mmCIF file of C-alpha atoms in Angstrom:
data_model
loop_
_atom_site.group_PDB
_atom_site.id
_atom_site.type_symbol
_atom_site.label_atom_id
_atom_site.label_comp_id
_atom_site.label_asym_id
_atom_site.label_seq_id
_atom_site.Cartn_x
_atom_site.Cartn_y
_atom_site.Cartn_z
ATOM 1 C CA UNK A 231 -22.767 -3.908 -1.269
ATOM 2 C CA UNK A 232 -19.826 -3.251 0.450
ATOM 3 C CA UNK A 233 -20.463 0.425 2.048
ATOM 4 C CA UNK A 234 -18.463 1.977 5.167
ATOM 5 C CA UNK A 235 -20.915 3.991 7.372
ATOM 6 C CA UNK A 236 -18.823 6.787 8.771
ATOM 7 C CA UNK A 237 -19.668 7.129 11.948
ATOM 8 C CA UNK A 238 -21.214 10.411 13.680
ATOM 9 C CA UNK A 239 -18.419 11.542 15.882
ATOM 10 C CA UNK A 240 -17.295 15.466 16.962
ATOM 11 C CA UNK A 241 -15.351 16.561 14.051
ATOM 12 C CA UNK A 242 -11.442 17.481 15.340
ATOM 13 C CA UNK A 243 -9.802 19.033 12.412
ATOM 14 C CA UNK A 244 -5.790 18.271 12.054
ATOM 15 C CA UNK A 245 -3.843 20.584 10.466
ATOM 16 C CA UNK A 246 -1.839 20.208 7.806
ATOM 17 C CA UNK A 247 0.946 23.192 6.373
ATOM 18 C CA UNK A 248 -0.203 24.103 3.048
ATOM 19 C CA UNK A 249 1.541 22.663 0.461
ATOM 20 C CA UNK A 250 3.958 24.720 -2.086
ATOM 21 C CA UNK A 251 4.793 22.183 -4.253
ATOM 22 C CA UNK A 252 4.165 22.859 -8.535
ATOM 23 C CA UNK A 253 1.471 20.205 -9.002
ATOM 24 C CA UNK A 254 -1.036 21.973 -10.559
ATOM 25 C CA UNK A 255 -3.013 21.126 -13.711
ATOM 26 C CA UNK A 256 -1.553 23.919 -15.773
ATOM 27 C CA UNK A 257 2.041 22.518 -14.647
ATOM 28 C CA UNK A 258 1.646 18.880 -16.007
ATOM 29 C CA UNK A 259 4.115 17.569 -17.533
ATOM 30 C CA UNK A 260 3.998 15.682 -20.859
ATOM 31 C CA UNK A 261 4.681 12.644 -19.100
ATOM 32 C CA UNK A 262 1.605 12.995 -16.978
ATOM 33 C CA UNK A 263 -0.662 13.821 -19.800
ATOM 34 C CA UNK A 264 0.566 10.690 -21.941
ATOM 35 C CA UNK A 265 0.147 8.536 -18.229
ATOM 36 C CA UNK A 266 -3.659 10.059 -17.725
ATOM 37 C CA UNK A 267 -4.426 8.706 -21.682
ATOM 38 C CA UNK A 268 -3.020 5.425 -20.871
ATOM 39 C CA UNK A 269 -5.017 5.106 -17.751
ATOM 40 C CA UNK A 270 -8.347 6.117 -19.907
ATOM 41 C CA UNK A 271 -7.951 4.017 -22.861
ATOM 42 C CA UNK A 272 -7.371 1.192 -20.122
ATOM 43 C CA UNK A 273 -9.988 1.647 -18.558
ATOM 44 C CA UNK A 274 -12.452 1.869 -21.674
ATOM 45 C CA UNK A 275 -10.639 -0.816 -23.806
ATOM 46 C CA UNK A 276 -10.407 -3.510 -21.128
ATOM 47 C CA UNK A 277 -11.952 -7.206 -21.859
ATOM 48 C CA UNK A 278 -11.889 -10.026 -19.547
ATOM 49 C CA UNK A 279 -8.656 -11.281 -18.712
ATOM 50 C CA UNK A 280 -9.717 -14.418 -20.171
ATOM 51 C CA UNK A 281 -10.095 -13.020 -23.819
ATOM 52 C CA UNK A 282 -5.812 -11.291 -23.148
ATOM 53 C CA UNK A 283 -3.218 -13.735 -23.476
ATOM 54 C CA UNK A 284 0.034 -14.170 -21.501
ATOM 55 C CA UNK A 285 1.972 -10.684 -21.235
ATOM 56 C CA UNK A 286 -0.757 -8.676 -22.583
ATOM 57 C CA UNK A 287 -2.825 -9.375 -19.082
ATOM 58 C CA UNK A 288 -3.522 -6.281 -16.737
ATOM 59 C CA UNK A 289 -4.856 -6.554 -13.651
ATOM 60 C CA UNK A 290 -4.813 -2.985 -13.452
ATOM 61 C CA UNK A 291 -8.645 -1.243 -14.166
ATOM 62 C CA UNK A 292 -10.268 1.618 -12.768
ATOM 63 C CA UNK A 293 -14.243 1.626 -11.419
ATOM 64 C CA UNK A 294 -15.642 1.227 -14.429
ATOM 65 C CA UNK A 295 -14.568 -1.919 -15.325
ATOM 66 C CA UNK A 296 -17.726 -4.473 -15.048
ATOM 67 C CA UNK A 297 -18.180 -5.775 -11.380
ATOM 68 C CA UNK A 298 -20.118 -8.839 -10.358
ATOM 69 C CA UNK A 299 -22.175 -8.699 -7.126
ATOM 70 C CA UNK A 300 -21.075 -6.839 -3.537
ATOM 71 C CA UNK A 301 -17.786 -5.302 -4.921
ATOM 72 C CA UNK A 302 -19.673 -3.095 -8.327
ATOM 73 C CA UNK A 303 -20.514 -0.218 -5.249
ATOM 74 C CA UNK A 304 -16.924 -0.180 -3.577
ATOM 75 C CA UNK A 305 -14.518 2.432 -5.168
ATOM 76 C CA UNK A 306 -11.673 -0.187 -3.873
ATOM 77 C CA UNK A 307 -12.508 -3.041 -5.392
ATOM 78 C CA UNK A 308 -10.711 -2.540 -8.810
ATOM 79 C CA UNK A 309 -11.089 -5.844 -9.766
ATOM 80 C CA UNK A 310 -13.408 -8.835 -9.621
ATOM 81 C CA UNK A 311 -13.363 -10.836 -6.107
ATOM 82 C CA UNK A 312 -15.378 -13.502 -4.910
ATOM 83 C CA UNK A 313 -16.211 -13.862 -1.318
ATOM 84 C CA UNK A 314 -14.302 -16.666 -0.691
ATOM 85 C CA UNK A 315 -11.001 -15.015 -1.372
ATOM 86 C CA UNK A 316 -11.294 -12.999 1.830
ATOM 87 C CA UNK A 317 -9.408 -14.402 4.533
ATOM 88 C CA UNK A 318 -9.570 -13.968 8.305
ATOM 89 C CA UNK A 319 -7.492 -11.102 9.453
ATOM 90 C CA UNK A 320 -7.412 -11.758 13.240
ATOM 91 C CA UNK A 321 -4.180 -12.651 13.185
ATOM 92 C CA UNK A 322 -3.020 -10.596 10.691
ATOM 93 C CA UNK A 323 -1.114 -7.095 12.045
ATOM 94 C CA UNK A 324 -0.669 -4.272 9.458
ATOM 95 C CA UNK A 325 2.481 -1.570 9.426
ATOM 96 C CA UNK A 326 2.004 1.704 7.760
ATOM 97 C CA UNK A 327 5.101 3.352 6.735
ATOM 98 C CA UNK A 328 4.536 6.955 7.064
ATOM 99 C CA UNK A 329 8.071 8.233 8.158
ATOM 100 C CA UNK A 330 9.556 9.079 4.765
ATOM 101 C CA UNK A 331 10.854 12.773 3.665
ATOM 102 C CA UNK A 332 9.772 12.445 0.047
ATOM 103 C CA UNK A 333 12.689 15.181 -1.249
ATOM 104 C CA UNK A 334 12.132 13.988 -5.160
ATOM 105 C CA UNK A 335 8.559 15.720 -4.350
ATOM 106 C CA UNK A 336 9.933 19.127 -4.199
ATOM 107 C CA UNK A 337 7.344 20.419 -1.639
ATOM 108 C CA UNK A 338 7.504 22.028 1.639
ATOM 109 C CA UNK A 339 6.764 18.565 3.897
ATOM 110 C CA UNK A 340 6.441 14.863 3.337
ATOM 111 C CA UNK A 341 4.695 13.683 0.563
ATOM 112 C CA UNK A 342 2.575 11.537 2.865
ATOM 113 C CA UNK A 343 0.764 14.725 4.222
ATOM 114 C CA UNK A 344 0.337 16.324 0.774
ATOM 115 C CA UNK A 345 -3.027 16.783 0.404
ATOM 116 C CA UNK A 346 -4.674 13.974 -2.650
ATOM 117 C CA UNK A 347 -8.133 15.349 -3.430
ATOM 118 C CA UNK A 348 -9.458 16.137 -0.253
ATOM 119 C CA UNK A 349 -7.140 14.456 2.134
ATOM 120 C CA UNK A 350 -3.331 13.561 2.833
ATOM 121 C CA UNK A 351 -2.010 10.780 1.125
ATOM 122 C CA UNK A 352 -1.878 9.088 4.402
ATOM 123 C CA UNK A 353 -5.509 9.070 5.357
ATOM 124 C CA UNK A 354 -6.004 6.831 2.687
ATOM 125 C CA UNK A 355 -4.245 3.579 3.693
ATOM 126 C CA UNK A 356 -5.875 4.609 7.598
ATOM 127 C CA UNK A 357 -9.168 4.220 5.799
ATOM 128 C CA UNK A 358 -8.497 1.575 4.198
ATOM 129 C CA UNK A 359 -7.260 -0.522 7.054
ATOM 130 C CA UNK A 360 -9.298 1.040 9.684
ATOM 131 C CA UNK A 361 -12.589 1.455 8.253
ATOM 132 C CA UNK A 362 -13.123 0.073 4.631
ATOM 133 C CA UNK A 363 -11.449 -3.383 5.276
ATOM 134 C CA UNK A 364 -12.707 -4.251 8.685
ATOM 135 C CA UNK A 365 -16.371 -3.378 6.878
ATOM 136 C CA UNK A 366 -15.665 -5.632 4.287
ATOM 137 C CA UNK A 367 -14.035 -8.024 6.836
ATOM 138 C CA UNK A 368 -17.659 -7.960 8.923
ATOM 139 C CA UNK A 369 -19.669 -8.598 5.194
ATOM 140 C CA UNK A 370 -17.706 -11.707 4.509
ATOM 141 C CA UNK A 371 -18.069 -12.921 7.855
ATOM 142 C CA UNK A 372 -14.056 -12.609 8.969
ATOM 143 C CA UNK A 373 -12.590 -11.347 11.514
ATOM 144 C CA UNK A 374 -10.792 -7.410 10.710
ATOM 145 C CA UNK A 375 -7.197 -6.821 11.146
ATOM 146 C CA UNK A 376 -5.757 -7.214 14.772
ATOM 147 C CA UNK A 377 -3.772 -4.222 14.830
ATOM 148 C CA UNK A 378 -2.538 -1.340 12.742
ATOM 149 C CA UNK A 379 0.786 0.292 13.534
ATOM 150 C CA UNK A 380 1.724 4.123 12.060
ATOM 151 C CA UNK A 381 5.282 3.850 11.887
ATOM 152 C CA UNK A 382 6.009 7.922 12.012
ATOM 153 C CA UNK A 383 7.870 10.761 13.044
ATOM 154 C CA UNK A 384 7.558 12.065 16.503
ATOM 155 C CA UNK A 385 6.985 15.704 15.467
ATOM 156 C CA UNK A 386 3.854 14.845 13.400
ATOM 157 C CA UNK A 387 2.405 12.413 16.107
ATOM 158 C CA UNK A 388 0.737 14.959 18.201
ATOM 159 C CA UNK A 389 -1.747 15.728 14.994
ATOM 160 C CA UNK A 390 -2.858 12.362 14.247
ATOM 161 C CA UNK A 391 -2.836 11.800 18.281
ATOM 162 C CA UNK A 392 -6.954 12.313 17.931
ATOM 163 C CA UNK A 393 -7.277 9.184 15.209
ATOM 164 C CA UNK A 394 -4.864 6.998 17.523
ATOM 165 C CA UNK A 395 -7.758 7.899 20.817
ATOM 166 C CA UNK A 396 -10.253 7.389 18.280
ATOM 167 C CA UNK A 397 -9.145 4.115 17.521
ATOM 168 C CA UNK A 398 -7.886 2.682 20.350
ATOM 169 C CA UNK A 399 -6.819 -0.939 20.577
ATOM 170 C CA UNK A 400 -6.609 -0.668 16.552
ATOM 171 C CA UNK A 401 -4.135 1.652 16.223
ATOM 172 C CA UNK A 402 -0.788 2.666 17.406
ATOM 173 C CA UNK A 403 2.716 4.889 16.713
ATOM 174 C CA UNK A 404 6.033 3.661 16.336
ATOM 175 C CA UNK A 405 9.302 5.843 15.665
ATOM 176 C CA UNK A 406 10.920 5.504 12.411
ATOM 177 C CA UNK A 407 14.502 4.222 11.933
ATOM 178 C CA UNK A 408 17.686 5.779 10.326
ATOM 179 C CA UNK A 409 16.184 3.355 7.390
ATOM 180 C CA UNK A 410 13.619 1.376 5.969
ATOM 181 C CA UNK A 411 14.608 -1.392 7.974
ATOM 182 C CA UNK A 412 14.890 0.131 11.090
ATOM 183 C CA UNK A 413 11.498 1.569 10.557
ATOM 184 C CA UNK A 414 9.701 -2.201 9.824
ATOM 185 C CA UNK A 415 11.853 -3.291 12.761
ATOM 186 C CA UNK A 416 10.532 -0.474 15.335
ATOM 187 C CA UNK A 417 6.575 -1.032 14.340
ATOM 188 C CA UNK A 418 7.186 -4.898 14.621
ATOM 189 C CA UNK A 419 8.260 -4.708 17.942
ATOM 190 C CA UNK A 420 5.214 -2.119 18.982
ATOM 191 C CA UNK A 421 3.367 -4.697 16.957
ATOM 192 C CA UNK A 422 4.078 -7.735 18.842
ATOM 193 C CA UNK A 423 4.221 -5.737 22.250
ATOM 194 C CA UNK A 424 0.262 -4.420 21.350
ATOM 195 C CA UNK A 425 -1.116 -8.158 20.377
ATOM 196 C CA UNK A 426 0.891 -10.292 22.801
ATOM 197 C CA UNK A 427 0.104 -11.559 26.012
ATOM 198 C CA UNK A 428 2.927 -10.458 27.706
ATOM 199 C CA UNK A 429 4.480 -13.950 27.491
ATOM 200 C CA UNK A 430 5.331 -14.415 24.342
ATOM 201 C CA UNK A 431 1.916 -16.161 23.288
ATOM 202 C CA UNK A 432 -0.447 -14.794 21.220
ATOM 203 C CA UNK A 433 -0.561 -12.067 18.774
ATOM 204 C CA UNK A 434 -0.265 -11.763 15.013
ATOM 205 C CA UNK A 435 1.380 -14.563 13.094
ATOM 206 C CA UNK A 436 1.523 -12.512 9.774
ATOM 207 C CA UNK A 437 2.853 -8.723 9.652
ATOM 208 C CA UNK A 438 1.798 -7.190 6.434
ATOM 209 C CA UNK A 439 4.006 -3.712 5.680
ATOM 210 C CA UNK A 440 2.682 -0.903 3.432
ATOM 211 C CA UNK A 441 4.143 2.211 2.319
ATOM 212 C CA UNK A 442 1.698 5.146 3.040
ATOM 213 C CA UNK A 443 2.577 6.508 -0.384
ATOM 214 C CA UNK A 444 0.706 4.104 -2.468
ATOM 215 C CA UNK A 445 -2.816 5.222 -1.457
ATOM 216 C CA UNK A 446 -4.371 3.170 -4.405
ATOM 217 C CA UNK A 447 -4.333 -0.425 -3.007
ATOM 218 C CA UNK A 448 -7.447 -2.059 -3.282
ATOM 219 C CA UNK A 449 -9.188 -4.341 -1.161
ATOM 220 C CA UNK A 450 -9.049 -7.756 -3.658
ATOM 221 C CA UNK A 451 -5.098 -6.724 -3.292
ATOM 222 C CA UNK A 452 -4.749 -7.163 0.264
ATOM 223 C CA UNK A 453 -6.890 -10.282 0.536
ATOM 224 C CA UNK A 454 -5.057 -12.096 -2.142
ATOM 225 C CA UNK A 455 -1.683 -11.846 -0.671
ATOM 226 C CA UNK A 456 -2.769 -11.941 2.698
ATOM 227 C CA UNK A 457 -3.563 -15.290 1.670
ATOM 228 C CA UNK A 458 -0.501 -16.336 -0.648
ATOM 229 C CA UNK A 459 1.130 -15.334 2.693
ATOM 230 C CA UNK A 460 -0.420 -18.044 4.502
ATOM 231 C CA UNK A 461 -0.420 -20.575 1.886
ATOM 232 C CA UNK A 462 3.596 -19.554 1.291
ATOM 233 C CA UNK A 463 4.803 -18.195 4.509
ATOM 234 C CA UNK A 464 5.903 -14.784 2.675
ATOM 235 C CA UNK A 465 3.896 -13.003 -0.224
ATOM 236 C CA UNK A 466 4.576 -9.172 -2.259
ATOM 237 C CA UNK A 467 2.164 -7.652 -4.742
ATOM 238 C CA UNK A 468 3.980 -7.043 -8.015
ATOM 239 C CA UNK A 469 2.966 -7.186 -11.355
ATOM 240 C CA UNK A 470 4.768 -8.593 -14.531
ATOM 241 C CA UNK A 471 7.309 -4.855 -15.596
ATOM 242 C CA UNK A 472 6.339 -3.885 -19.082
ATOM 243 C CA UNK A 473 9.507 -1.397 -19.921
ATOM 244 C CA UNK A 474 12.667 -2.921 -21.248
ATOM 245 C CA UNK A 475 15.441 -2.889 -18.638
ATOM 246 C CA UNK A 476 19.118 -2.437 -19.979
ATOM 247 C CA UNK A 477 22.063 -2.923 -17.256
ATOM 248 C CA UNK A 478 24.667 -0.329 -17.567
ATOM 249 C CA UNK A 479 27.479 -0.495 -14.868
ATOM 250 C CA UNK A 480 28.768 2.842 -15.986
ATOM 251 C CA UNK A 481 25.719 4.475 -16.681
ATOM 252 C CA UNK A 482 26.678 5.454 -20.034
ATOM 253 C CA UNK A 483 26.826 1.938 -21.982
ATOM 254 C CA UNK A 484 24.371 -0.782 -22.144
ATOM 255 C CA UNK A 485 26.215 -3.978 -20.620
ATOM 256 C CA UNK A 486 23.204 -5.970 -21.425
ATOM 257 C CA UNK A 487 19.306 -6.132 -21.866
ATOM 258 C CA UNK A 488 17.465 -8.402 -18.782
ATOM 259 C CA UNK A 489 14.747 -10.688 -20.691
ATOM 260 C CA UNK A 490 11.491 -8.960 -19.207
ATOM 261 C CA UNK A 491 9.882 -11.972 -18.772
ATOM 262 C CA UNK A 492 11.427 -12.863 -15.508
ATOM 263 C CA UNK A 493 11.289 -9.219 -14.219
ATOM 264 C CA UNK A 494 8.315 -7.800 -11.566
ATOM 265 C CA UNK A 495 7.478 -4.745 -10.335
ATOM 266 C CA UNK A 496 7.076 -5.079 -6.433
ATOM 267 C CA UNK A 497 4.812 -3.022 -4.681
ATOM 268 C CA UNK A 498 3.160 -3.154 -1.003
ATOM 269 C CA UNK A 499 1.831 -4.539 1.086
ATOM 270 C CA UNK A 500 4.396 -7.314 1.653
ATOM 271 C CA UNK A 501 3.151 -10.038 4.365
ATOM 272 C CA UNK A 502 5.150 -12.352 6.232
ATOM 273 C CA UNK A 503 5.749 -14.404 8.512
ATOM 274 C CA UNK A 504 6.502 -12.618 12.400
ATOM 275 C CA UNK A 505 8.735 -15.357 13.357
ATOM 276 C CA UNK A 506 10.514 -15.792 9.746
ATOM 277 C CA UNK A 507 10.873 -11.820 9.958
ATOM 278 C CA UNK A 508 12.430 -11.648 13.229
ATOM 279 C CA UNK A 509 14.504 -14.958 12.070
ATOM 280 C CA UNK A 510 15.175 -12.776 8.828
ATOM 281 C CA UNK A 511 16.850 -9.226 11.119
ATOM 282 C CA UNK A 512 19.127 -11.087 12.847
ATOM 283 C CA UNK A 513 20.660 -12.671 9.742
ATOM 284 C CA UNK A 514 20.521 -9.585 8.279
ATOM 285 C CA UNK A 515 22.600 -7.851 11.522
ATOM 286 C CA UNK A 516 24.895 -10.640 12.256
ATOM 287 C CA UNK A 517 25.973 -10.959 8.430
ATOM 288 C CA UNK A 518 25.902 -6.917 7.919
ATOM 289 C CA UNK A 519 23.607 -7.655 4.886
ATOM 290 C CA UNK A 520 22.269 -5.072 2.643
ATOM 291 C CA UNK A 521 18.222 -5.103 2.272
ATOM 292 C CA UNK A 522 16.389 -3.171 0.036
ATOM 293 C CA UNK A 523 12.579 -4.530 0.961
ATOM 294 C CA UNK A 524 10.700 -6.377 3.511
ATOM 295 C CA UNK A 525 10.428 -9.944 1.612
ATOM 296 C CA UNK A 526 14.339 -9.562 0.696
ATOM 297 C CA UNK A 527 14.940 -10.493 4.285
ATOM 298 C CA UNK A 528 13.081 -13.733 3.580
ATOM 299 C CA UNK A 529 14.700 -13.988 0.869
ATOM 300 C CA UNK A 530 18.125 -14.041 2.862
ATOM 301 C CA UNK A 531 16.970 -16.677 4.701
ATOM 302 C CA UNK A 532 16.127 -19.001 1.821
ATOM 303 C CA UNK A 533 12.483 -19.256 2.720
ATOM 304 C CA UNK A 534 9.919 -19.311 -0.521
ATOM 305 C CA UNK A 535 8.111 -15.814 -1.371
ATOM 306 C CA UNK A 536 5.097 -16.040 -3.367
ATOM 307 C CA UNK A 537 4.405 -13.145 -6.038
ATOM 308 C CA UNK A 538 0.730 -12.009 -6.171
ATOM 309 C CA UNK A 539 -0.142 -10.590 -8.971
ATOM 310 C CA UNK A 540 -1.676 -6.670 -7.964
ATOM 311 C CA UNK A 541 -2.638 -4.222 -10.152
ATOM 312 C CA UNK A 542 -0.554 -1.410 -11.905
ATOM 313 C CA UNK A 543 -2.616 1.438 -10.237
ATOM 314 C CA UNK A 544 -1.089 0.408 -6.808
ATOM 315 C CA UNK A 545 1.155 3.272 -7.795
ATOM 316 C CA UNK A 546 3.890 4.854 -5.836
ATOM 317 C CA UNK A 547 3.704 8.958 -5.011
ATOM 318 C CA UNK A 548 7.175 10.313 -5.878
ATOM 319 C CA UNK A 549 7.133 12.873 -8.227
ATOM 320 C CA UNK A 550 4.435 15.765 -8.982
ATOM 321 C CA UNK A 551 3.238 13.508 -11.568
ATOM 322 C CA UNK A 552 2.235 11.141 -9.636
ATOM 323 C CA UNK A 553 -0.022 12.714 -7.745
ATOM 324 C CA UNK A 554 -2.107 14.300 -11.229
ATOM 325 C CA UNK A 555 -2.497 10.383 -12.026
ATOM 326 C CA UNK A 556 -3.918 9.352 -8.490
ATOM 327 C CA UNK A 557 -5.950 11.933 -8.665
ATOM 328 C CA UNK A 558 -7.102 11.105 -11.933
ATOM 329 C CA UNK A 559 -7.905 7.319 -10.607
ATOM 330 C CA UNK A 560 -9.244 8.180 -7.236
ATOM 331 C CA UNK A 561 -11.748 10.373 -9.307
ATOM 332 C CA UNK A 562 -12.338 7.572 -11.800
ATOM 333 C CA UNK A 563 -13.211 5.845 -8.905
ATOM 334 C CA UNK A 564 -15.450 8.048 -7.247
ATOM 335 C CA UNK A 565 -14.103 8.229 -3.948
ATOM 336 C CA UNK A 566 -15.318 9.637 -1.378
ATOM 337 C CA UNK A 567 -14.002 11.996 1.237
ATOM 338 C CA UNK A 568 -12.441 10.679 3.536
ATOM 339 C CA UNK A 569 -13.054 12.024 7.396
ATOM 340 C CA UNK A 570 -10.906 9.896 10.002
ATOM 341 C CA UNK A 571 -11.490 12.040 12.895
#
């Protein structure tokens, strides 16, 4: 089985400000009710993707979908994963993206520090790549990740300075940009500057970027486009969008409907290449192109991105809703606490 001991250490308690956002039960809206039925009837209804034909496959399943072997005891293996689609990690560097203000929250700080259960949204990608994957990694026989990089704000670094001692030589802070980009740019450079050899040897090959708000990534995930990455040289989790999309360029009239077929849903992480990356930012600088996601700079470039399926629970927080339905699926899954520190 794949467990995660957690290890005895002294117990340093960060504090967090206490939230004052509306999420509470009694507040759900019917939106989050009608999302916390369609996650149940998933979840009970769902046959072997073998028996569900082309669009009406779903990836997405909560724990008690039927297992096989190691992964029925792991709350993050949502779906079925055979040992040999674990790859080695050792040169494999992971960014977190926790320097986001999260204003369509409507709460009193970041939605990365709201507090999910029992912990902040954060803590759950650090457990994942800190603790739960490496364990995994050391089960299958692989090496763990090489480095994991908290791309954050400076004013909230001094309370998650304890987890960066704890972990030292896993784990380190970089300073956000004035955008997105500027934020995968600063934690690839404290990246490459953590793993390198001073000279320009060495290091990670592959940088894989997640946003701290989607705490419900699962292990299978990660492996399987760690490895489209480097069968393809670029990979994204996605999954095939089930909502019609009309294009308006008024915002009032339809111009047209886009056939769903060839539409996806990207979510994180998205792994790449370190070379094609850095290739990919100064294309992006010297042309003053506009980038909206990590593999769109690969995409600039002309280089091949491979789309790995992921699951639809890899959800993004943004709204109060959101949280109601992670909560729902973390408790589905029976996670546990989580104590980093």
């Amino acid at each position: 089985a794949n467990r995660c001991k957690k290890s005895k250490t002294t117990k340093t308690k960060i504090k967090h400000p206490k939230s004052h956002s509306t999420m509470t039960p009694s507040r759900l809206s019917t939106a989050a009710i009608i999302c916390l039925q369609l996650l149940t009837s998933l979840t009970s209804a769902f046959v072997p993707s073998s028996q569900i034909s082309g669009a009406q496959q779903l990836t997405t399943t909560i724990s008690k979908t039927h297992f096989t072997h190691s992964t029925s005891k792991n709350p993050l293996f949502s779906s079925a994963s055979s040992d040999n689609d674990t790859p080695d990690f050792s040169n494999v560097g992971f960014l977190i993206l926790a320097g986001g203000t999260g204003s369509r929250m409507k709460a009193n700080m970041p939605k990365q520090f709201l507090t999910l259960r029992s912990s902040p949204v954060l803590h759950y990608s650090l457990d994942l790549f800190l603790e739960k994957l490496p364990a995994h990694c050391a089960e299958m026989g692989v090496s763990p990740p090489a480095m994991v990089v908290l791309v954050m704000d400076p004013k909230y670094q001094p309370e998650y300075q304890p987890i960066v001692d704890k972990y030292e030589g896993k784990l380190a802070f970089a300073n956000p940009g004035q955008e997105r980009q500027g934020s995968v740019e600063n934690g690839l450079k404290k990246l490459v500057e953590t793993t390198g050899n001073g000279d320009g040897s060495g290091g990670c090959d592959f940088v894989a970027v997640h946003d701290s708000a989607r705490p419900l990534v699962t292990i299978p995930e990660i492996c399987h486009v760690v490895s489209d990455a480097k069968e393809y040289g670029a990979a994204v989790l996605g999954v095939p969008c089930k909502a019609t999309i009309k294009e308006s360029e008024d915002g009032t009239l339809v111009a047209r409907t886009i056939p769903r077929s060839r539409l996806w849903e990207v979510h994180t992480p998205q792994v790449v290449k370190v070379e094609a990356l850095l290739r990919g930012f100064e294309k992006v600088e010297r042309e003053s192109l506009e980038v909206t996601d990590d593999v769109s700079i690969i995409e600039a470039l002309g280089e091949p991105v491979k789309l790995t399926r992921g699951e639809y629970t890899n959800l993004k927080i943004t709204t109060p809703e959101d949280m109601d339905v992670a909560d729902a699926i973390l408790a589905e899954r029976g996670v546990d606490e989580i104590q980093l520190v």
